[in-house]
Amino acid sequence: MGRLRWYSNEISIFLPWESFLTSCMSLINSCNPSVRRCMATNKPSPDWRELQQQWAAAIRAPNQGSLPGVEPRRLAVYQRLVFNNIDSFISRGFPVLRQLHNEQQWQQLIYQFMQQHAAQSPLFADIGREFVAFAQQTLPAVWAQLAQYERMEVDALYAEVDYQLLHATNAAAEPAPSANELLDRVQFRVNPSVQLGVFQYPVQQVSAANPQPPAAAEPVCLVVYRELTSQPHWQQHEAVKFMQLTPLTMVLLETLQQANGSTLRAALASLQPYAVGYQPEQLAQALVTVVEGLMQRCVLFLAPE
C-alpha cells in the first residue's frame, strides 16, 4: 500500500499518490477554466482553495450533496476510494473492535471519524493513533481502552529493532549470570518493541462473546511485545505477545526502559515505595526471580558489556 498523506482539516484527505493523481486529473477536467489556469500557472487562487474545501467536505460526507461542477459518478469513485482505504486500515489495526460492530455500525463509525476528528498528523501510518484519540472521545470506556490496547499490538509489531545490538545482547547472556551478577553486575535493556499500558478494564479479555467486561477491581497492567529473534526477517519468525504484570513489575520495566541500561540494584530505589512490607534485600531477591522470567519471555535482555 502506498504512503498516504491524510489530512482531516479544512483542506483535504489524500489517497496514495497514484490514486490521488488519477482522481485529480478527472476532477480538474471537470472544473471551470479559471481553476485549470490556476493549476497550470501554480498561482494561489481563492477559487482553487474554495474548491479544495468543497471537495474535502464532499469526500467526508457523500450523502450530503454533490460537488458543484464535478460529475457525480467521478466524485463517487473518489469517495469510495478514500473511505475504503481508511476503513481497511482501521479494520486491520483494530480487529477485535471491528468484530464488536455490525457492518452498518462500523461504516457509521468510520464516517463519523472522517467527519468529526481533527487529525494532528497527515501521515497514513498515523491513522491508527488518530483513531485511538477519536475513540477516547466517542466510544464506551471499555472499547476506547480496547482501541488503545490494539494499537499497542501494532506498535510492537512495527517497532524498529537494531538486530546487531540484539545479537550482542544474546551473546552477553552466555553463560547465564548468577543471581548476584543479575543484581549487581549486569545491565538490562528492555526489548525495544515493548509497549506498556495500564487499564481500568481487562481489555485482553474483550471478544465478540464478551464485549463489555466489567471494570477490574485493580488496575490491569499489560506489556505487549514482539518475541524477537536474532534475524532481521522478523515478519516470518516473530510473534506479538502480551503478559499481565503486577504493578511492581510494571514500574520495574518503566524504570529500566527510561534508563536504557541499568543494573537491578540501581533500579531498587525507584521500586521500594511500591513494595510495602519488603525489606531492601527481600525485594532485591524477589526482583531477581522476576527478571529471570522476563528474560525467558524476551521482554528483557542483558546489555553487552
Short mmCIF file of C-alpha atoms in Angstrom, two decimals:
data_model
loop_
_atom_site.label_atom_id
_atom_site.label_comp_id
_atom_site.label_asym_id
_atom_site.label_seq_id
_atom_site.Cartn_x
_atom_site.Cartn_y
_atom_site.Cartn_z
CA MET A 1 0.00 0.00 0.00
CA GLY A 2 1.35 3.41 -0.94
CA ARG A 3 2.12 6.12 1.55
CA LEU A 4 -0.90 8.24 2.33
CA ARG A 5 -0.75 11.85 3.39
CA TRP A 6 -4.07 12.08 5.12
CA TYR A 7 -5.47 15.38 6.34
CA SER A 8 -8.55 15.78 8.50
CA ASN A 9 -8.76 19.54 8.46
CA GLU A 10 -10.35 22.18 6.28
CA ILE A 11 -8.33 21.30 3.19
CA SER A 12 -8.20 17.69 2.04
CA ILE A 13 -7.89 13.96 2.53
CA PHE A 14 -5.32 12.40 0.20
CA LEU A 15 -5.12 8.85 -1.09
CA PRO A 16 -1.88 7.10 -2.05
CA TRP A 17 -0.26 9.23 -4.73
CA GLU A 18 -1.17 7.06 -7.73
CA SER A 19 -4.89 7.17 -6.94
CA PHE A 20 -4.63 10.79 -5.90
CA LEU A 21 -3.13 11.90 -9.23
CA THR A 22 -5.60 9.90 -11.29
CA SER A 23 -8.54 11.34 -9.39
CA CYS A 24 -7.08 14.85 -9.55
CA MET A 25 -6.91 14.72 -13.34
CA SER A 26 -10.53 13.60 -13.59
CA LEU A 27 -11.69 16.32 -11.25
CA ILE A 28 -9.57 19.04 -12.86
CA ASN A 29 -11.07 18.21 -16.24
CA SER A 30 -14.48 18.76 -14.68
CA CYS A 31 -13.56 22.12 -13.14
CA ASN A 32 -14.07 25.54 -14.63
CA PRO A 33 -11.37 27.15 -16.83
CA SER A 34 -10.20 29.60 -14.17
CA VAL A 35 -9.30 26.74 -11.81
CA ARG A 36 -7.43 24.93 -14.60
CA ARG A 37 -5.46 28.11 -15.34
CA CYS A 38 -4.63 28.41 -11.65
CA MET A 39 -3.28 24.84 -11.65
CA ALA A 40 -1.26 25.45 -14.82
CA THR A 41 0.38 28.65 -13.50
CA ASN A 42 0.83 27.32 -9.94
CA LYS A 43 -0.55 30.59 -8.56
CA PRO A 44 -2.74 30.68 -5.43
CA SER A 45 -6.39 31.31 -6.13
CA PRO A 46 -9.40 31.78 -3.87
CA ASP A 47 -11.35 29.69 -6.38
CA TRP A 48 -8.94 26.79 -6.01
CA ARG A 49 -8.97 26.95 -2.20
CA GLU A 50 -12.75 27.04 -2.18
CA LEU A 51 -12.82 24.02 -4.49
CA GLN A 52 -10.49 22.13 -2.12
CA GLN A 53 -12.76 22.89 0.82
CA GLN A 54 -15.85 21.76 -1.09
CA TRP A 55 -14.02 18.67 -2.27
CA ALA A 56 -12.93 17.67 1.25
CA ALA A 57 -16.47 18.17 2.58
CA ALA A 58 -17.93 16.06 -0.23
CA ILE A 59 -15.40 13.27 0.40
CA ARG A 60 -16.14 13.16 4.12
CA ALA A 61 -19.94 13.27 3.78
CA PRO A 62 -21.00 11.68 0.46
CA ASN A 63 -24.69 11.74 1.39
CA GLN A 64 -24.84 15.49 1.91
CA GLY A 65 -24.95 16.63 -1.69
CA SER A 66 -22.78 16.77 -4.79
CA LEU A 67 -19.74 18.86 -5.65
CA PRO A 68 -20.55 21.79 -7.98
CA GLY A 69 -19.00 21.37 -11.40
CA VAL A 70 -17.99 17.72 -10.89
CA GLU A 71 -19.76 14.75 -12.41
CA PRO A 72 -21.31 12.73 -9.51
CA ARG A 73 -20.06 9.44 -10.98
CA ARG A 74 -16.44 10.62 -10.86
CA LEU A 75 -16.79 12.02 -7.37
CA ALA A 76 -18.36 8.75 -6.16
CA VAL A 77 -15.27 6.83 -7.28
CA TYR A 78 -13.03 9.06 -5.21
CA GLN A 79 -15.39 8.92 -2.22
CA ARG A 80 -15.29 5.13 -2.33
CA LEU A 81 -11.51 5.02 -2.62
CA VAL A 82 -10.95 7.30 0.36
CA PHE A 83 -13.48 5.50 2.55
CA ASN A 84 -12.21 2.04 1.59
CA ASN A 85 -8.59 2.96 2.30
CA ILE A 86 -9.35 4.35 5.74
CA ASP A 87 -11.82 1.57 6.56
CA SER A 88 -9.36 -1.14 5.51
CA PHE A 89 -6.51 0.34 7.52
CA ILE A 90 -8.55 0.76 10.69
CA SER A 91 -10.26 -2.64 10.37
CA ARG A 92 -6.89 -4.39 10.13
CA GLY A 93 -5.43 -2.41 13.00
CA PHE A 94 -8.38 -2.95 15.36
CA PRO A 95 -9.72 -6.44 14.54
CA VAL A 96 -11.41 -7.11 17.88
CA LEU A 97 -13.09 -3.71 17.94
CA ARG A 98 -14.28 -4.36 14.39
CA GLN A 99 -15.90 -7.64 15.48
CA LEU A 100 -17.94 -5.77 18.09
CA HIS A 101 -19.80 -3.79 15.39
CA ASN A 102 -22.04 -4.96 12.59
CA GLU A 103 -21.38 -3.65 9.07
CA GLN A 104 -23.71 -0.66 9.33
CA GLN A 105 -22.44 0.37 12.76
CA TRP A 106 -18.84 0.13 11.61
CA GLN A 107 -19.42 2.21 8.48
CA GLN A 108 -21.15 4.87 10.56
CA LEU A 109 -18.21 4.91 12.97
CA ILE A 110 -15.68 5.32 10.14
CA TYR A 111 -17.68 8.16 8.58
CA GLN A 112 -18.00 9.79 12.00
CA PHE A 113 -14.23 9.56 12.37
CA MET A 114 -13.68 11.10 8.93
CA GLN A 115 -16.14 13.93 9.54
CA GLN A 116 -15.52 14.85 13.18
CA HIS A 117 -11.92 14.07 14.10
CA ALA A 118 -9.32 16.82 13.65
CA ALA A 119 -6.15 14.84 12.96
CA GLN A 120 -2.82 16.08 14.26
CA SER A 121 -0.76 14.16 11.68
CA PRO A 122 -1.11 13.95 7.88
CA LEU A 123 0.65 10.57 7.60
CA PHE A 124 -1.02 7.32 6.60
CA ALA A 125 0.92 5.43 9.28
CA ASP A 126 -0.61 7.63 11.99
CA ILE A 127 -4.25 6.97 11.13
CA GLY A 128 -4.37 4.26 13.82
CA ARG A 129 -3.15 6.65 16.52
CA GLU A 130 -5.62 9.26 15.35
CA PHE A 131 -8.40 6.68 15.60
CA VAL A 132 -7.37 5.87 19.18
CA ALA A 133 -7.66 9.57 20.07
CA PHE A 134 -11.08 9.67 18.39
CA ALA A 135 -12.18 6.53 20.27
CA GLN A 136 -11.36 8.11 23.63
CA GLN A 137 -13.98 10.79 22.94
CA THR A 138 -16.57 8.63 21.19
CA LEU A 139 -16.73 5.00 22.31
CA PRO A 140 -17.69 3.42 25.65
CA ALA A 141 -14.74 3.44 28.05
CA VAL A 142 -14.02 -0.28 27.73
CA TRP A 143 -13.91 -0.09 23.92
CA ALA A 144 -11.82 3.08 23.97
CA GLN A 145 -9.29 1.25 26.13
CA LEU A 146 -9.51 -1.77 23.82
CA ALA A 147 -8.56 0.51 20.91
CA GLN A 148 -5.54 1.71 22.88
CA TYR A 149 -4.53 -1.90 23.61
CA GLU A 150 -4.90 -2.99 19.98
CA ARG A 151 -2.76 -0.04 18.90
CA MET A 152 -0.07 -1.22 21.33
CA GLU A 153 -0.01 -4.51 19.41
CA VAL A 154 0.53 -2.67 16.12
CA ASP A 155 3.29 -0.52 17.62
CA ALA A 156 5.01 -3.63 18.98
CA LEU A 157 4.79 -5.37 15.60
CA TYR A 158 6.39 -2.49 13.69
CA ALA A 159 8.86 -1.25 16.31
CA GLU A 160 12.34 -0.69 14.91
CA VAL A 161 14.99 -3.07 16.20
CA ASP A 162 18.78 -2.91 15.96
CA TYR A 163 19.46 -6.57 15.20
CA GLN A 164 23.23 -6.17 15.54
CA LEU A 165 22.72 -4.90 19.07
CA LEU A 166 20.23 -7.69 19.69
CA HIS A 167 22.83 -10.26 18.58
CA ALA A 168 25.31 -8.73 21.04
CA THR A 169 22.77 -8.85 23.88
CA ASN A 170 22.07 -12.51 23.19
CA ALA A 171 25.80 -13.21 23.33
CA ALA A 172 26.00 -11.38 26.67
CA ALA A 173 23.59 -13.91 28.20
CA GLU A 174 26.04 -16.79 27.73
CA PRO A 175 26.92 -18.24 30.13
CA ALA A 176 23.90 -17.45 32.27
CA PRO A 177 24.80 -14.98 35.04
CA SER A 178 24.35 -15.89 38.69
CA ALA A 179 21.75 -14.29 40.94
CA ASN A 180 24.37 -11.94 42.42
CA GLU A 181 25.53 -10.92 38.95
CA LEU A 182 21.94 -10.25 37.89
CA LEU A 183 21.54 -7.99 40.88
CA ASP A 184 24.79 -6.04 40.93
CA ARG A 185 26.89 -6.52 37.79
CA VAL A 186 24.92 -6.91 34.59
CA GLN A 187 22.84 -4.18 32.99
CA PHE A 188 19.45 -4.77 31.43
CA ARG A 189 17.87 -3.49 28.26
CA VAL A 190 14.15 -3.64 27.62
CA ASN A 191 13.01 -5.26 24.39
CA PRO A 192 12.65 -2.23 22.04
CA SER A 193 9.22 -3.42 20.92
CA VAL A 194 7.80 -3.31 24.47
CA GLN A 195 4.58 -1.31 24.91
CA LEU A 196 3.27 -0.73 28.44
CA GLY A 197 -0.30 0.13 29.36
CA VAL A 198 -2.47 0.40 32.47
CA PHE A 199 -6.21 -0.11 32.04
CA GLN A 200 -9.37 0.01 34.12
CA TYR A 201 -10.83 -2.90 32.16
CA PRO A 202 -9.45 -6.35 31.30
CA VAL A 203 -9.11 -5.36 27.65
CA GLN A 204 -7.20 -8.53 26.79
CA GLN A 205 -10.41 -10.47 27.52
CA VAL A 206 -12.73 -8.47 25.25
CA SER A 207 -14.24 -10.51 22.41
CA ALA A 208 -17.48 -10.89 20.49
CA ALA A 209 -18.61 -13.31 23.22
CA ASN A 210 -17.52 -10.93 26.00
CA PRO A 211 -17.91 -7.44 24.51
CA GLN A 212 -18.07 -5.31 27.66
CA PRO A 213 -16.49 -6.95 30.72
CA PRO A 214 -16.89 -5.00 33.97
CA ALA A 215 -14.10 -2.82 35.28
CA ALA A 216 -11.40 -4.70 37.17
CA ALA A 217 -11.03 -4.36 40.93
CA GLU A 218 -7.34 -3.47 40.47
CA PRO A 219 -5.53 -1.69 37.62
CA VAL A 220 -4.80 -4.05 34.73
CA CYS A 221 -1.10 -3.70 33.88
CA LEU A 222 -0.15 -5.14 30.49
CA VAL A 223 3.02 -5.44 28.46
CA VAL A 224 2.80 -6.11 24.72
CA TYR A 225 5.99 -7.10 22.94
CA ARG A 226 7.45 -8.80 19.90
CA GLU A 227 9.27 -12.06 20.60
CA LEU A 228 12.49 -11.06 18.88
CA THR A 229 14.87 -13.39 17.07
CA SER A 230 18.44 -12.57 16.10
CA GLN A 231 17.46 -12.40 12.43
CA PRO A 232 16.17 -9.22 10.76
CA HIS A 233 13.48 -11.08 8.77
CA TRP A 234 11.10 -10.75 11.70
CA GLN A 235 7.90 -10.83 9.63
CA GLN A 236 8.30 -14.58 9.23
CA HIS A 237 9.58 -15.51 12.66
CA GLU A 238 8.47 -13.12 15.39
CA ALA A 239 5.13 -13.15 17.18
CA VAL A 240 3.46 -10.36 19.14
CA LYS A 241 2.58 -11.45 22.66
CA PHE A 242 1.22 -9.91 25.83
CA MET A 243 1.55 -10.54 29.53
CA GLN A 244 -0.30 -9.20 32.55
CA LEU A 245 2.05 -7.71 35.13
CA THR A 246 1.94 -6.79 38.78
CA PRO A 247 2.19 -3.04 39.42
CA LEU A 248 5.69 -3.61 40.82
CA THR A 249 6.86 -5.36 37.65
CA MET A 250 5.31 -2.60 35.56
CA VAL A 251 7.30 0.04 37.47
CA LEU A 252 10.45 -2.08 37.08
CA LEU A 253 10.06 -2.18 33.30
CA GLU A 254 9.29 1.55 33.14
CA THR A 255 12.41 2.28 35.20
CA LEU A 256 14.66 0.08 33.06
CA GLN A 257 13.11 1.42 29.86
CA GLN A 258 13.83 5.02 30.85
CA ALA A 259 17.37 4.19 32.00
CA ASN A 260 18.19 2.38 28.71
CA GLY A 261 20.74 0.22 30.50
CA SER A 262 20.73 -0.17 34.28
CA THR A 263 21.59 -2.69 36.96
CA LEU A 264 18.82 -4.13 39.06
CA ARG A 265 20.41 -2.67 42.18
CA ALA A 266 20.26 0.82 40.67
CA ALA A 267 16.55 0.38 40.00
CA LEU A 268 15.72 -0.59 43.59
CA ALA A 269 15.37 2.98 44.83
CA SER A 270 12.53 3.61 42.38
CA LEU A 271 10.78 0.37 43.30
CA GLN A 272 10.91 0.42 47.10
CA PRO A 273 7.85 2.72 47.53
CA TYR A 274 5.77 0.16 45.60
CA ALA A 275 6.95 -2.80 47.69
CA VAL A 276 5.34 -2.15 51.06
CA GLY A 277 6.38 -4.79 53.58
CA TYR A 278 9.56 -5.77 51.74
CA GLN A 279 12.98 -5.11 53.19
CA PRO A 280 15.52 -3.97 50.56
CA GLU A 281 17.29 -7.33 50.35
CA GLN A 282 13.99 -9.23 50.24
CA LEU A 283 12.89 -7.02 47.38
CA ALA A 284 16.21 -7.48 45.61
CA GLN A 285 15.95 -11.26 45.69
CA ALA A 286 12.32 -11.16 44.57
CA LEU A 287 13.28 -8.98 41.62
CA VAL A 288 15.98 -11.41 40.53
CA THR A 289 13.27 -14.03 40.11
CA VAL A 290 11.11 -11.55 38.21
CA VAL A 291 13.84 -10.54 35.75
CA GLU A 292 14.75 -14.17 35.10
CA GLY A 293 11.17 -14.76 33.99
CA LEU A 294 11.16 -11.60 31.86
CA MET A 295 14.39 -12.69 30.18
CA GLN A 296 12.92 -16.09 29.35
CA ARG A 297 10.00 -14.34 27.65
CA CYS A 298 12.27 -11.96 25.66
CA VAL A 299 10.94 -8.89 27.49
CA LEU A 300 14.36 -8.14 28.98
CA PHE A 301 17.85 -8.64 27.59
CA LEU A 302 21.30 -8.32 29.09
CA ALA A 303 23.17 -5.29 27.79
CA PRO A 304 26.56 -6.12 26.24
CA GLU A 305 29.48 -5.04 28.43
#
